[in-house]
Tab-separated table of C-alpha atoms in Angstrom:
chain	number	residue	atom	x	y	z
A	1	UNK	CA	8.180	-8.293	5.256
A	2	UNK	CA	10.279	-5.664	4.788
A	3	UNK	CA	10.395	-2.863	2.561
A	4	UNK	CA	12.516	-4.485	-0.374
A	5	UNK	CA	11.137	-7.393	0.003
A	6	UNK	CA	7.527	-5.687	-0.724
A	7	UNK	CA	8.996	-4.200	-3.448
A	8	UNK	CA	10.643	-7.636	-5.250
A	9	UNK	CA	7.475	-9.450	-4.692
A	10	UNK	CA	5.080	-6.658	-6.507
A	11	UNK	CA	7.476	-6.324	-9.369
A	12	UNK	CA	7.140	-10.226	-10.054
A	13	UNK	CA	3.725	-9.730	-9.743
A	14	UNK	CA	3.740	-6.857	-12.261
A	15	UNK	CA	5.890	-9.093	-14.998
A	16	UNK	CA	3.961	-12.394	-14.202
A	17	UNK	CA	0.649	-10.683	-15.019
A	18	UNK	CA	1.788	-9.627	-18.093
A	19	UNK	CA	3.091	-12.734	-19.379
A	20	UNK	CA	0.381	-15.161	-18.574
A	21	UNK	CA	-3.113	-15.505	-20.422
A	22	UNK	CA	-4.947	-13.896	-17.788
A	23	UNK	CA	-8.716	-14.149	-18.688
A	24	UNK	CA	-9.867	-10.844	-19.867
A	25	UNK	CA	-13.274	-11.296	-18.028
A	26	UNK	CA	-11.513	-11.442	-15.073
A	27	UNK	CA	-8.652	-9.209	-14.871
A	28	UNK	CA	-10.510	-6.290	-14.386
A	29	UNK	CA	-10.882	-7.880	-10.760
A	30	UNK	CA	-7.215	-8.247	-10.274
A	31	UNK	CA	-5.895	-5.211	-8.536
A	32	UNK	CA	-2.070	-4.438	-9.238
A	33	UNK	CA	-1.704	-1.533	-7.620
A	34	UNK	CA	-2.627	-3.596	-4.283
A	35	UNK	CA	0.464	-4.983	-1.889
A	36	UNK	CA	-2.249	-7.646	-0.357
A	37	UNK	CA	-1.645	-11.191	-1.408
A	38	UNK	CA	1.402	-10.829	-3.148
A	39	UNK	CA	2.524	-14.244	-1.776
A	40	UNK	CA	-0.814	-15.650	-3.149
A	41	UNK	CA	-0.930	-14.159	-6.456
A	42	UNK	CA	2.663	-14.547	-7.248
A	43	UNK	CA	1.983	-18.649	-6.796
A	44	UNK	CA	-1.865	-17.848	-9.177
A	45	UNK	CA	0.159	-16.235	-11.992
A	46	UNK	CA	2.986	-19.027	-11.813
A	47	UNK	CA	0.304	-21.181	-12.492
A	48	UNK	CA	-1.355	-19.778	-15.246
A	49	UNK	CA	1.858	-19.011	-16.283
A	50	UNK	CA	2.796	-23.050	-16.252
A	51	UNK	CA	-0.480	-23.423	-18.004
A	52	UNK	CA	-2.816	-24.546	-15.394
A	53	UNK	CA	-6.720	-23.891	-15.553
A	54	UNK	CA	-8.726	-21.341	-13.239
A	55	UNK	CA	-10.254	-24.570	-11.910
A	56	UNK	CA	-6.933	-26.118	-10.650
A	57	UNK	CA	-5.705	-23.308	-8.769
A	58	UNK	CA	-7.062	-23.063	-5.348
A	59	UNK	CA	-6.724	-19.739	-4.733
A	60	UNK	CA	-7.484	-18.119	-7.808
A	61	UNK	CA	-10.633	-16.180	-6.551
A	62	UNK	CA	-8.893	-15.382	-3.615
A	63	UNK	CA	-6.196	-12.975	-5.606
A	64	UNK	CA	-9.437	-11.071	-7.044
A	65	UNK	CA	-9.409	-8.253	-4.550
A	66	UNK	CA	-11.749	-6.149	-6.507
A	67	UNK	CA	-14.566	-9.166	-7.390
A	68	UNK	CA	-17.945	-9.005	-6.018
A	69	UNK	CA	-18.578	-10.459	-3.152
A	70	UNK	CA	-21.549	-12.642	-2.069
A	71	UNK	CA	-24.056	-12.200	1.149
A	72	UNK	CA	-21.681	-14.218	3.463
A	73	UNK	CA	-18.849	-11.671	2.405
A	74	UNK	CA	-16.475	-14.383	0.003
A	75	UNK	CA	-16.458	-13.589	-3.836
A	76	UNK	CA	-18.658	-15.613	-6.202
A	77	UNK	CA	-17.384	-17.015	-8.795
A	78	UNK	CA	-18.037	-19.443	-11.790
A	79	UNK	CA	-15.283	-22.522	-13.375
């Protein structure tokens, strides 16, 4: 990816996260300032955005980079 690129996809990120109902519980998980998943969490904010539930994105936990995670090293979570 190159530099702009990097650059386009975090801003989306930054406006998408600002428009959607993100849940309040849960955003203190959700690290902007990261350039990790920014595929990922571009396509889990256009979903919330479109009004989907946490339980009908797949990778939802995934874009958490700052949740918990369990014993075997993923993130718990709850639906």
């Amino acid at each position: 990816m190159t530099e702009r690129e990097l650059i386009e996809k975090s801003v989306k990120v930054h406006q998408l996260f600002f428009e959607v109902e993100f849940p309040p519980m849960l955003s203190q998980f959700f690290d902007l300032d990261s350039d990790e998943l920014l595929d990922k969490k571009i396509e889990v904010l256009t979903a919330l955005k479109n009004g989907k539930q946490i339980a009908d994105i797949p990778n939802f936990y995934d874009i958490l980079e700052l949740y918990p995670k369990g014993d075997d090293g993923t993130s718990t979570h709850w639906d």
